[in-house]
């Protein structure tokens, strides 16, 4: 195992996603497969309690470290829509940033106030 | 006599521009430049994903390589978003003692955030002059890419444009999210992480993970729950919006 520090961890991630994707399809759930896979992997971690040097930690840590890389291909899709973005610049910019800001502020404020009440 | 060597620029270019090798190499190289620029300057504006998207986009536009051909290779990188979403269980596991005790604020915050995100996305796009297709394209943008894309297709938006908007929302969160939270005085690490994950999914989470371990864990949790809440709320809210 010491020769393959990352491989086993990545294999477990793929297995959890596979299980998640199969579960949502079998049961016709409206939930994305990878999110169910995340729950499956959480159960694996809670049960096995791997050490920090374990492949179960190092494989996922490698992917999380480079999370931003994985969004690049879809983000480059912006070049296909340059004309649409220019033509509808105002509704797109306003819709995107106003709703982004409200989502951020409301979530933060609700959690902060409830957490404060919880502590009293 | 058949010559042993020739000069075949057109054939070579055709092979290169459609080969998966180019898309993968270009994406990794642009990301490496983004990482380097981010580390070198320490500027939150230079998020690696933003630098990489601009660089790759510029190369494709300059060379005339269609996005579809670029995806031959780049799709291999995008594929790992699924396993990376699964991997977000790791920070959750590390901070489980905090997560378990915060169940009520977490669920309330995520549901409120998803409700406001979807409603504001549709209404503001409409009031700013956007048509129905544009409103539907905007509606699921707070959920992480694979989810927002699928939802957009389901409700009649433009899925690829939704993916772009989702990533722009993510980049916005990575660039200015923590600054906005500072301005409005939200210092609770759990609230900050949840807010970043709810508004800016995986890209916001990558910023949160770099800021603080607790903030990162709650952002990962929020991203997963927001994906869930958005999938459930979008079809319902659209009946009224």
XYZ file of C-alpha atoms in Angstrom:
361
model
C 0.000 0.000 0.000
C 2.910 2.342 0.659
C 3.681 2.173 -3.070
C 0.193 3.361 -3.952
C -0.599 6.147 -1.489
C -3.156 7.931 -3.660
C -4.531 5.165 -5.854
C -6.575 3.421 -3.184
C -8.130 6.694 -2.006
C -9.131 7.659 -5.556
C -10.539 4.192 -6.112
C -12.706 4.554 -2.997
C -13.976 7.941 -4.266
C -14.918 6.419 -7.626
C -16.606 3.512 -5.856
C -18.652 5.873 -3.638
C -19.707 7.973 -6.645
C -20.640 4.849 -8.579
C -22.741 3.653 -5.669
C -24.379 7.108 -5.371
C -25.184 7.278 -9.097
C -26.679 3.785 -9.060
C -28.758 4.509 -5.933
C -30.336 7.720 -7.315
C -31.229 5.957 -10.570
C -32.585 2.821 -8.952
C -34.773 4.799 -6.561
C -35.546 7.630 -8.995
C -34.260 10.258 -6.533
C -34.084 13.953 -7.538
C -30.650 14.194 -5.883
C -27.341 14.322 -7.782
C -25.338 11.066 -7.652
C -22.070 12.644 -6.415
C -23.896 14.200 -3.427
C -25.184 10.757 -2.388
C -21.637 9.503 -3.016
C -20.408 12.152 -0.557
C -22.757 10.784 2.113
C -21.542 7.229 1.396
C -17.908 8.338 1.705
C -18.688 10.184 4.957
C -20.072 6.938 6.393
C -16.900 5.114 5.233
C -14.748 7.738 6.986
C -16.821 7.744 10.208
C -16.627 3.961 10.414
C -12.981 3.423 9.395
C -11.461 6.573 11.063
C -8.361 6.600 8.810
C -5.058 8.110 9.978
C -3.827 11.289 8.182
C -1.163 9.255 6.357
C -3.774 6.836 5.010
C -4.564 6.694 1.295
C -8.183 7.295 2.267
C -7.133 10.801 3.320
C -4.362 11.533 0.818
C -6.319 10.634 -2.336
C -9.262 12.954 -1.564
C -6.899 15.654 -0.247
C -5.118 15.690 -3.619
C -8.393 16.340 -5.479
C -9.568 18.982 -2.966
C -6.248 20.771 -3.252
C -6.867 21.254 -6.974
C -10.641 21.750 -6.885
C -10.426 24.925 -8.991
C -8.693 23.067 -11.855
C -11.740 20.861 -12.322
C -14.030 23.834 -13.072
C -11.813 25.218 -15.855
C -13.235 23.145 -18.778
C -16.862 24.189 -18.073
C -15.780 27.785 -17.402
C -14.074 28.047 -20.800
C -17.568 27.433 -22.258
C -17.971 31.192 -21.782
C -16.362 31.698 -25.240
C -19.349 29.993 -26.890
C -21.716 32.491 -25.263
C -19.790 35.752 -25.717
C -22.463 37.104 -28.105
C -25.347 36.194 -25.772
C -23.483 37.649 -22.798
C -22.946 40.909 -24.683
C -26.539 41.093 -25.976
C -28.092 40.394 -22.548
C -25.309 41.864 -20.421
C -27.592 43.812 -18.054
C -30.120 41.073 -17.084
C -27.347 38.478 -16.825
C -25.008 40.625 -14.724
C -27.802 41.938 -12.492
C -29.470 38.530 -12.079
C -26.170 36.807 -11.350
C -24.616 39.250 -8.909
C -27.698 40.474 -7.053
C -28.916 36.921 -6.397
C -25.364 35.819 -5.528
C -25.036 38.635 -2.974
C -28.485 38.016 -1.439
C -27.830 34.259 -1.205
C -24.492 34.857 0.519
C -25.772 37.489 2.964
C -29.026 35.699 3.874
C -27.292 32.343 4.499
C -24.559 33.977 6.571
C -27.008 36.127 8.580
C -29.469 33.279 9.286
C -26.715 30.942 10.473
C -24.920 33.601 12.523
C -28.092 34.669 14.337
C -29.314 31.100 14.985
C -25.845 30.046 16.177
C -25.830 33.013 18.590
C -29.230 32.012 20.012
C -28.026 28.405 20.329
C -25.081 29.462 22.465
C -27.212 31.432 24.985
C 10.484 7.815 -55.723
C 8.515 8.445 -52.532
C 10.275 11.046 -50.352
C 11.124 9.864 -46.844
C 10.430 13.181 -45.172
C 7.870 15.827 -46.038
C 6.267 18.938 -44.578
C 2.670 18.474 -43.366
C 1.585 21.508 -41.339
C -2.141 21.150 -42.136
C -2.395 17.481 -41.210
C -0.377 18.109 -38.059
C -2.540 21.059 -37.019
C -5.722 19.091 -37.684
C -4.453 16.249 -35.506
C -3.274 18.621 -32.785
C -6.412 20.771 -32.608
C -8.728 17.762 -32.267
C -6.485 15.597 -30.076
C -7.365 15.151 -26.373
C -3.694 15.812 -25.660
C -4.048 19.523 -26.491
C -7.105 20.141 -24.293
C -5.560 18.426 -21.291
C -2.127 20.007 -21.661
C -3.546 23.475 -22.263
C -5.852 23.259 -19.221
C -3.137 22.002 -16.857
C -0.614 24.545 -18.131
C -3.058 27.462 -17.744
C -3.975 26.262 -14.236
C -0.276 25.994 -13.327
C 0.192 29.611 -14.453
C -2.864 30.579 -12.358
C -1.471 28.843 -9.259
C 1.877 30.506 -9.783
C 0.317 33.964 -10.236
C -1.886 33.489 -7.170
C 1.006 32.383 -4.971
C 3.343 35.027 -6.347
C 1.000 37.997 -5.819
C -1.208 36.671 -3.009
C -4.044 38.625 -4.653
C -7.534 37.159 -4.125
C -8.447 38.504 -7.574
C -6.015 36.094 -9.247
C -7.928 32.897 -8.435
C -6.287 30.046 -10.413
C -9.616 29.091 -12.035
C -10.175 32.665 -13.271
C -6.648 33.007 -14.697
C -6.906 29.574 -16.347
C -10.329 30.246 -17.940
C -9.102 33.564 -19.364
C -5.869 32.034 -20.707
C -7.488 28.962 -22.280
C -10.337 31.085 -23.690
C -7.853 33.495 -25.246
C -5.836 30.660 -26.815
C -8.974 29.045 -28.274
C -10.265 32.337 -29.688
C -6.846 33.241 -31.117
C -6.306 29.852 -32.791
C -9.920 29.304 -33.841
C -10.094 25.898 -32.121
C -13.809 25.241 -31.426
C -14.853 24.718 -27.791
C -16.237 21.307 -28.814
C -12.791 20.150 -29.967
C -11.149 21.513 -26.804
C -13.576 19.401 -24.747
C -12.223 16.176 -26.343
C -9.399 16.451 -23.840
C -10.770 18.867 -21.243
C -13.724 16.563 -20.523
C -11.245 14.158 -18.907
C -10.447 16.896 -16.361
C -14.070 17.972 -15.849
C -14.942 14.349 -15.140
C -13.081 14.528 -11.800
C -15.615 17.052 -10.447
C -17.793 14.076 -9.484
C -15.154 12.256 -7.393
C -14.031 15.647 -5.970
C -17.601 16.271 -4.773
C -17.463 12.888 -3.026
C -14.091 13.903 -1.527
C -15.758 16.852 0.237
C -16.836 14.325 2.871
C -13.246 14.500 4.155
C -13.383 18.034 5.675
C -16.868 17.166 6.984
C -15.442 14.114 8.724
C -12.623 16.173 10.286
C -15.054 18.768 11.691
C -17.862 16.335 12.479
C -17.986 17.309 16.176
C -18.928 20.886 15.129
C -21.231 19.875 12.277
C -23.327 17.575 14.453
C -24.108 20.317 16.972
C -25.040 22.912 14.333
C -27.728 20.925 12.506
C -30.567 23.437 12.995
C -28.713 26.608 11.877
C -27.174 24.659 8.986
C -30.463 23.430 7.561
C -32.250 26.758 8.170
C -29.403 28.753 6.585
C -29.106 26.551 3.511
C -32.870 26.430 2.844
C -33.202 30.217 3.300
C -30.160 30.797 1.089
C -31.391 28.521 -1.717
C -34.876 30.076 -1.571
C -33.484 33.614 -1.840
C -30.910 32.682 -4.525
C -33.481 31.104 -6.836
C -36.189 33.720 -6.302
C -33.822 36.671 -6.734
C -32.163 35.055 -9.771
C -35.500 34.772 -11.615
C -37.002 38.116 -10.501
C -33.918 40.308 -10.934
C -33.175 38.793 -14.368
C -36.794 39.529 -15.362
C -36.837 43.106 -14.054
C -33.540 43.829 -15.788
C -35.169 42.863 -19.094
C -34.269 39.179 -19.476
C -36.696 36.800 -21.238
C -38.106 33.575 -19.788
C -35.302 31.361 -21.141
C -32.723 33.617 -19.508
C -34.620 33.556 -16.181
C -34.749 29.745 -16.267
C -31.064 29.623 -17.199
C -30.248 31.777 -14.157
C -32.529 30.012 -11.624
C -30.329 27.000 -10.617
C -26.936 28.770 -10.854
C -26.110 28.584 -7.110
C -25.938 24.765 -7.179
C -22.626 23.186 -8.168
C -21.956 22.702 -11.906
C -23.124 19.122 -12.606
C -26.344 19.806 -10.675
C -27.141 23.286 -12.071
C -26.499 21.962 -15.580
C -28.911 19.051 -15.179
C -31.562 21.269 -13.552
C -31.297 23.869 -16.309
C -31.901 21.202 -18.966
C -34.850 19.867 -16.981
C -36.668 23.237 -16.676
C -35.933 24.519 -20.206
C -32.935 26.818 -19.688
C -29.677 26.817 -21.650
C -27.563 24.255 -19.732
C -24.134 25.301 -21.037
C -24.865 28.971 -20.246
C -26.045 27.925 -16.757
C -22.688 26.177 -16.289
C -20.892 29.395 -17.225
C -23.059 31.470 -14.841
C -22.484 28.912 -12.085
C -18.735 29.195 -12.498
C -18.950 33.001 -12.561
C -20.929 32.877 -9.285
C -18.208 30.591 -7.910
C -15.368 32.868 -9.006
C -17.204 35.898 -7.574
C -17.383 34.125 -4.209
C -13.721 33.145 -4.268
C -12.660 36.678 -5.176
C -14.908 38.904 -3.017
C -16.953 36.516 -0.810
C -14.799 36.711 2.359
C -14.460 40.499 1.883
C -18.275 40.926 1.756
C -18.669 38.741 4.872
C -16.077 40.912 6.671
C -17.968 44.087 5.670
C -21.313 42.861 7.059
C -19.630 41.641 10.244
C -20.110 37.865 9.931
C -17.144 36.397 11.808
C -18.571 33.013 12.907
C -16.491 30.516 10.886
C -19.458 28.204 10.468
C -21.687 30.989 9.113
C -18.927 32.164 6.738
C -18.352 28.666 5.356
C -22.050 27.976 4.935
C -22.578 31.307 3.148
C -19.683 30.707 0.746
C -20.839 27.161 -0.074
C -24.454 28.275 -0.556
C -23.645 31.125 -2.960
C -20.473 29.861 -4.633
C -20.462 26.019 -4.425
C -17.114 24.244 -5.059
C -15.107 27.297 -6.091
C -16.188 29.197 -2.975
C -15.381 26.051 -0.976
C -11.850 25.924 -2.383
C -11.332 29.501 -1.105
C -12.895 28.588 2.271
C -10.618 25.522 2.572
C -7.617 27.792 2.082
C -8.873 30.282 4.691
C -9.660 27.906 7.548
C -10.359 24.221 8.133
C -13.689 24.771 9.914
C -14.835 27.313 7.334
C -13.909 24.826 4.578
C -15.814 21.966 6.183
C -18.983 24.026 6.563
C -18.639 25.312 3.010
C -18.390 21.723 1.728
C -21.448 20.770 3.748
C -23.324 23.813 2.471
C -22.421 23.064 -1.134
C -23.816 19.529 -0.858
C -26.989 20.637 0.909
C -27.477 23.583 -1.473
C -27.264 21.221 -4.447
C -29.951 19.147 -2.767
C -32.144 22.120 -1.736
C -31.848 23.716 -5.190
C -32.898 20.505 -6.968
C -35.955 20.274 -4.730
C -36.873 23.995 -4.653
C -36.377 25.049 -8.296
C -39.297 23.033 -9.763
C -41.595 24.159 -6.924
C -40.638 27.867 -6.926
C -40.979 28.081 -10.713
C -44.687 27.336 -10.351
C -45.031 30.737 -8.671
C -42.294 32.812 -10.335
